[in-house]
PDB file of C-alpha atoms and ligand atoms in Angstrom:
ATOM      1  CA  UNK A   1     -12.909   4.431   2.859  1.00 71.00           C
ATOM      2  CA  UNK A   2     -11.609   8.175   2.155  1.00 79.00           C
ATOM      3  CA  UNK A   3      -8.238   8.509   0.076  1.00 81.00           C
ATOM      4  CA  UNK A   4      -6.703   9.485   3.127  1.00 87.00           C
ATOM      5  CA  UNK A   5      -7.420   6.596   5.526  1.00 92.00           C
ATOM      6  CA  UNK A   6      -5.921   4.402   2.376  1.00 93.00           C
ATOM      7  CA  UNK A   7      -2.840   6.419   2.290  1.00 93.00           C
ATOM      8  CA  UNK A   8      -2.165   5.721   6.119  1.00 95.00           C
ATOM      9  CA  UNK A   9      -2.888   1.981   5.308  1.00 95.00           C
ATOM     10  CA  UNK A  10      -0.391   1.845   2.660  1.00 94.00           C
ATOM     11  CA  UNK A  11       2.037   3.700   4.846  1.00 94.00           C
ATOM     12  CA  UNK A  12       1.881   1.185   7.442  1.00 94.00           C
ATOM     13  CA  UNK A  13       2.480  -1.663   4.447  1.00 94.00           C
ATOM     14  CA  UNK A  14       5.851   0.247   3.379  1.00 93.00           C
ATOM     15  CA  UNK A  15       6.984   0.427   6.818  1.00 92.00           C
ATOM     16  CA  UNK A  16       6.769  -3.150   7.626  1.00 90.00           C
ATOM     17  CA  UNK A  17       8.118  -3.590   4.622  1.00 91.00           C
ATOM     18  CA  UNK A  18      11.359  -1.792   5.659  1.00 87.00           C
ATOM     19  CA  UNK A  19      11.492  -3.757   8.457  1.00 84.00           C
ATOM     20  CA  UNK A  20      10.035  -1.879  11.283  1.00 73.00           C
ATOM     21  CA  UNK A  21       8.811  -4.241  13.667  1.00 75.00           C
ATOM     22  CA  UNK A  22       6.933  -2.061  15.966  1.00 85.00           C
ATOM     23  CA  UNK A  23       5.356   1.051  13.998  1.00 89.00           C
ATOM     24  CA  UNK A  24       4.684   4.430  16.382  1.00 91.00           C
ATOM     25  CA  UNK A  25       2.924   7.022  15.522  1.00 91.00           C
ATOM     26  CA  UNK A  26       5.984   9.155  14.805  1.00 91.00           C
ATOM     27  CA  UNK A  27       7.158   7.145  12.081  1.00 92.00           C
ATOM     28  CA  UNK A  28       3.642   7.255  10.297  1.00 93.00           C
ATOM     29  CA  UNK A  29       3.655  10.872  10.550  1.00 95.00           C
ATOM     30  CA  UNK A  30       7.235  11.114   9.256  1.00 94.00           C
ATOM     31  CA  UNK A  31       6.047   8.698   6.157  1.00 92.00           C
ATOM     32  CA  UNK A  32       3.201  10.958   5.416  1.00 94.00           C
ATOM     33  CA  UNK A  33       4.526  14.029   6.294  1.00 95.00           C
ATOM     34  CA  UNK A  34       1.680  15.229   8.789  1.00 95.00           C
ATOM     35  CA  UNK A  35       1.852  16.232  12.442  1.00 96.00           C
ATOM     36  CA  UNK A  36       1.686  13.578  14.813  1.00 93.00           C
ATOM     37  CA  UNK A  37      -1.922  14.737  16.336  1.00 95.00           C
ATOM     38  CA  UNK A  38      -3.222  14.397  12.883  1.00 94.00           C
ATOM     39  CA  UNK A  39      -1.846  10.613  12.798  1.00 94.00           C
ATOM     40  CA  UNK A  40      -3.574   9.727  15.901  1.00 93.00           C
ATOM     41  CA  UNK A  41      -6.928  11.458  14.913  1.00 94.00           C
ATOM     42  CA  UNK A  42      -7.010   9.782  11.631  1.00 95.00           C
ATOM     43  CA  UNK A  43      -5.591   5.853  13.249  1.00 94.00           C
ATOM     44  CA  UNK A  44      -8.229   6.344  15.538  1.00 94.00           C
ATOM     45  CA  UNK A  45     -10.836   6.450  12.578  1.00 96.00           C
ATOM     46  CA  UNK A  46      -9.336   3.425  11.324  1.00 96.00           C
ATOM     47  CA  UNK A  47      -9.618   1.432  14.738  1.00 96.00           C
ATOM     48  CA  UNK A  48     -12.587   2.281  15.085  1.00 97.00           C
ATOM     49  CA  UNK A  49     -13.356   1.261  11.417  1.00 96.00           C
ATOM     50  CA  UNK A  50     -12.053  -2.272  12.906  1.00 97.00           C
ATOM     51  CA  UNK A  51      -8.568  -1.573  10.352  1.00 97.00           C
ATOM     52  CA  UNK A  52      -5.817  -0.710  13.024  1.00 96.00           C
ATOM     53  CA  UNK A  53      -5.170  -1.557  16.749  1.00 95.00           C
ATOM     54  CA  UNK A  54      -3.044   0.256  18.696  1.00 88.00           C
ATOM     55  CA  UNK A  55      -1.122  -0.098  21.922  1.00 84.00           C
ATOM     56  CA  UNK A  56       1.314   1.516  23.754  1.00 78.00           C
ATOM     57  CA  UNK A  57       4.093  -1.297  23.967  1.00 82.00           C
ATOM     58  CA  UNK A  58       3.050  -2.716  20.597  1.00 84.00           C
ATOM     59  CA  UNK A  59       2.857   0.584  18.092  1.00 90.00           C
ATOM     60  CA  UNK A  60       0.351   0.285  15.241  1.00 94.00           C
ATOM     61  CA  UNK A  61      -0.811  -3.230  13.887  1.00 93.00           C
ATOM     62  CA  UNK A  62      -2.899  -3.668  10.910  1.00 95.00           C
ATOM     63  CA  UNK A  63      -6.128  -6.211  11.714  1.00 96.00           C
ATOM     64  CA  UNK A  64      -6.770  -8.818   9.106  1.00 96.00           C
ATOM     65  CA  UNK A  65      -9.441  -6.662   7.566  1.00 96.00           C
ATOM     66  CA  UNK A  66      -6.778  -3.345   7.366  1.00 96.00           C
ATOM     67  CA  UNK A  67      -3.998  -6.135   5.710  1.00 95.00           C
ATOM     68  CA  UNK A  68      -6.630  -7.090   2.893  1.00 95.00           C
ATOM     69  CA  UNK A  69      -6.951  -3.308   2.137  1.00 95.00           C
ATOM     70  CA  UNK A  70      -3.382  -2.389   2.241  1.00 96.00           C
ATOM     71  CA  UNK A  71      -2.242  -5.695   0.465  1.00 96.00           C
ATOM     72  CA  UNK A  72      -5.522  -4.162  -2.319  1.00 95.00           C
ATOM     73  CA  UNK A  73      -4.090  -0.742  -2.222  1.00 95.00           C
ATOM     74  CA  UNK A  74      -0.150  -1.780  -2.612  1.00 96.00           C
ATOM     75  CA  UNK A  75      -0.817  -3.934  -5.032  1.00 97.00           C
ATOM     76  CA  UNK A  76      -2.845  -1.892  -7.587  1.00 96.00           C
ATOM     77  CA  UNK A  77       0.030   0.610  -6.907  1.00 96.00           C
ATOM     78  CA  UNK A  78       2.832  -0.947  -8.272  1.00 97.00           C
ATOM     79  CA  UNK A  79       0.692  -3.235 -10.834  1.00 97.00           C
ATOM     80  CA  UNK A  80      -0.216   0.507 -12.217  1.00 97.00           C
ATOM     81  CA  UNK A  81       4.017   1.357 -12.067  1.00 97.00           C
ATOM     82  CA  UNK A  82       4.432  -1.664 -14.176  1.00 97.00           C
ATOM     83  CA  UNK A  83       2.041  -0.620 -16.757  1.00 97.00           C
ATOM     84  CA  UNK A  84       3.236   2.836 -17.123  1.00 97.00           C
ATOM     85  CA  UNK A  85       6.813   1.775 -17.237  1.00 97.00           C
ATOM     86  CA  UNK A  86       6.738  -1.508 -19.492  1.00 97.00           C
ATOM     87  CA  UNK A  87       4.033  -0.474 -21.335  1.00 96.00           C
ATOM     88  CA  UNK A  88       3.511   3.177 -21.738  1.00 95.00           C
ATOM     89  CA  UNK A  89       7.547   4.036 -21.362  1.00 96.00           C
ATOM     90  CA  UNK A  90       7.089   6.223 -18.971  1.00 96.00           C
ATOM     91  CA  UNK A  91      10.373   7.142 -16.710  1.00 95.00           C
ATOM     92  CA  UNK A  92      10.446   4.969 -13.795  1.00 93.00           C
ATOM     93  CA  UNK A  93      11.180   8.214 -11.828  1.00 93.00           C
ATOM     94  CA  UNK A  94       7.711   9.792 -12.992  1.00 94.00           C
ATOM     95  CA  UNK A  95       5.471   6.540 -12.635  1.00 95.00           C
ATOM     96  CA  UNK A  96       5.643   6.709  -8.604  1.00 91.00           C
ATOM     97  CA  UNK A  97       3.417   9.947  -8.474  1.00 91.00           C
ATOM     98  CA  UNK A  98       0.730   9.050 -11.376  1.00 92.00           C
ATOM     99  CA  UNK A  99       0.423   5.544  -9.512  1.00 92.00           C
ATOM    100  CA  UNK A 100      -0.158   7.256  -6.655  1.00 88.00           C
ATOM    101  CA  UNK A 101      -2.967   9.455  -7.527  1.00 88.00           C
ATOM    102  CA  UNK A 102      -4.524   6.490  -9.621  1.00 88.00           C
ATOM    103  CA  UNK A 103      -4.301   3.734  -7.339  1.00 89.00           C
ATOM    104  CA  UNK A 104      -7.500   4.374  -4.992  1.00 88.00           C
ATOM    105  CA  UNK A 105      -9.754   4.219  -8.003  1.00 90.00           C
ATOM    106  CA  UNK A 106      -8.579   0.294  -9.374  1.00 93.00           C
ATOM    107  CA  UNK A 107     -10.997  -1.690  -7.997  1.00 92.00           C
ATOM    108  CA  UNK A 108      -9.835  -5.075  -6.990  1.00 92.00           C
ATOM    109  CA  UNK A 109     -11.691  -6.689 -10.618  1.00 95.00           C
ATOM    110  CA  UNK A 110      -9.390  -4.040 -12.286  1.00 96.00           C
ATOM    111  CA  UNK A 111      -6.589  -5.284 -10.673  1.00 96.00           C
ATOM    112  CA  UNK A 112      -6.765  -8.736 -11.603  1.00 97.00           C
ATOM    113  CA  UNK A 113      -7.282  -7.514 -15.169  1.00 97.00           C
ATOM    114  CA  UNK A 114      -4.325  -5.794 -14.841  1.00 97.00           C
ATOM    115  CA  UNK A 115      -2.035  -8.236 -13.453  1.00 98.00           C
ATOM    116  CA  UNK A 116      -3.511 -11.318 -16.175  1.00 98.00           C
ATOM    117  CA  UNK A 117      -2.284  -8.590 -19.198  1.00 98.00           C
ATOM    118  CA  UNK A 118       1.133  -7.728 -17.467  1.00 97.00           C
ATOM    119  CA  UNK A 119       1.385 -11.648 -17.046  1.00 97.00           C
ATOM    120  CA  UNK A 120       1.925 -11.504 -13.491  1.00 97.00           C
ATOM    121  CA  UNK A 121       4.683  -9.690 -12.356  1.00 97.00           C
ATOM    122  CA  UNK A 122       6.239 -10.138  -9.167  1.00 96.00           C
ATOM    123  CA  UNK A 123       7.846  -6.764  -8.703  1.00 97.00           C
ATOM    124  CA  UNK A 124       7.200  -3.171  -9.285  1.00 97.00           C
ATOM    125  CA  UNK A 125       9.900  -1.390 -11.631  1.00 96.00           C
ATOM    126  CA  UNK A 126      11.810  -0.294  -8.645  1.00 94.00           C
ATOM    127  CA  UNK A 127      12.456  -3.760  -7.117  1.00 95.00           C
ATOM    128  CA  UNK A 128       9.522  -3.836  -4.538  1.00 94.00           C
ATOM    129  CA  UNK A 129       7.252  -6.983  -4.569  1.00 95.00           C
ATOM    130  CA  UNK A 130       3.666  -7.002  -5.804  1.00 96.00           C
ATOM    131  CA  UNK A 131       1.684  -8.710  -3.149  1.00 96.00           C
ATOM    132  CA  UNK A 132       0.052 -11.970  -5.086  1.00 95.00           C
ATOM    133  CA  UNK A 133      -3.505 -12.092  -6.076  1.00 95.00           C
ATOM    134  CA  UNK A 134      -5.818 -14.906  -6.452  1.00 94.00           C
ATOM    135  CA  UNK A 135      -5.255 -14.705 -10.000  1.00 96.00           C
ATOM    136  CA  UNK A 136      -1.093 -15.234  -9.495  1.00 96.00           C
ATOM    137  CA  UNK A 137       0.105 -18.857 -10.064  1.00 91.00           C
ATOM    138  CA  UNK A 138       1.934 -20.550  -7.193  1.00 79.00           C
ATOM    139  CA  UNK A 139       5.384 -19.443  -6.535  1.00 66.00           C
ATOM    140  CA  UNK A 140       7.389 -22.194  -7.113  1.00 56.00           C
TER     141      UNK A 140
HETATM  142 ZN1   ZN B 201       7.525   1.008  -7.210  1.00 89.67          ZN
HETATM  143 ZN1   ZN B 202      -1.912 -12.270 -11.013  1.00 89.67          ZN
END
């Protein structure tokens, strides 16, 4: 999938995550900063890529196939923030952009690797939850 199409998939992860229960196409747009027609041209890509449905009445939903990407995406994120902040020292205002532009290329076997080293950790350095992996141990 391009960089882009992730980026809208992530998107649509923070905004749940804020607790938007219905997201509309505005609100993507907003997130990403792009004009709305450019939201709907690329969302269509992803339904028809089978990642995204969308209806009128119910906004944007991720399908079970776009949640395994964004949970992928999200999670090599802010597993990346971690490393750059308790490891490499790096400002936890700075770490947000390098993730960023890093996080496309950590496969999901990269990940893993990532997360056994960093021993797990449940949140990224500003407070935001690191989906679990099949590596994580039960939350108890
Ligand atoms: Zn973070
Ligand atoms: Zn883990």
């Amino acid at each position: 999938m391009s960089e882009s199409g992730e980026e809208y998939l992530e998107a649509l992860w923070y905004l749940r995550e804020s607790g938007d229960s219905i997201c509309r196409i505005r609100d993507i747009a907003q997130l990403l900063d792009v004009q709305p027609p450019s939201a709907v041209e690329m969302l269509r890509k992803l339904e028809k890529k089978g990642l995204v449905t969308y209806r009128r009445q119910k906004g944007i939903i991720m399908t079970e196939k776009g949640e395994t990407e964004a949970k992928q995406i999200v999670r090599a994120h802010r597993l990346m923030e971690v490393l750059l902040n308790r490891v490499v020292h790096i400002d936890r205002r700075d770490i947000e952009e390098i993730a960023c532009s890093c996080e496309h290329s950590i496969s999901s076997e990269v990940a893993t690797k990532l997360c056994i080293f960093l021993d797990h950790p449940r949140e990224c350095p500003h407070g935001n939850g690191i989906p679990r992996g099949e590596c994580c141990p039960e939350q108890k």
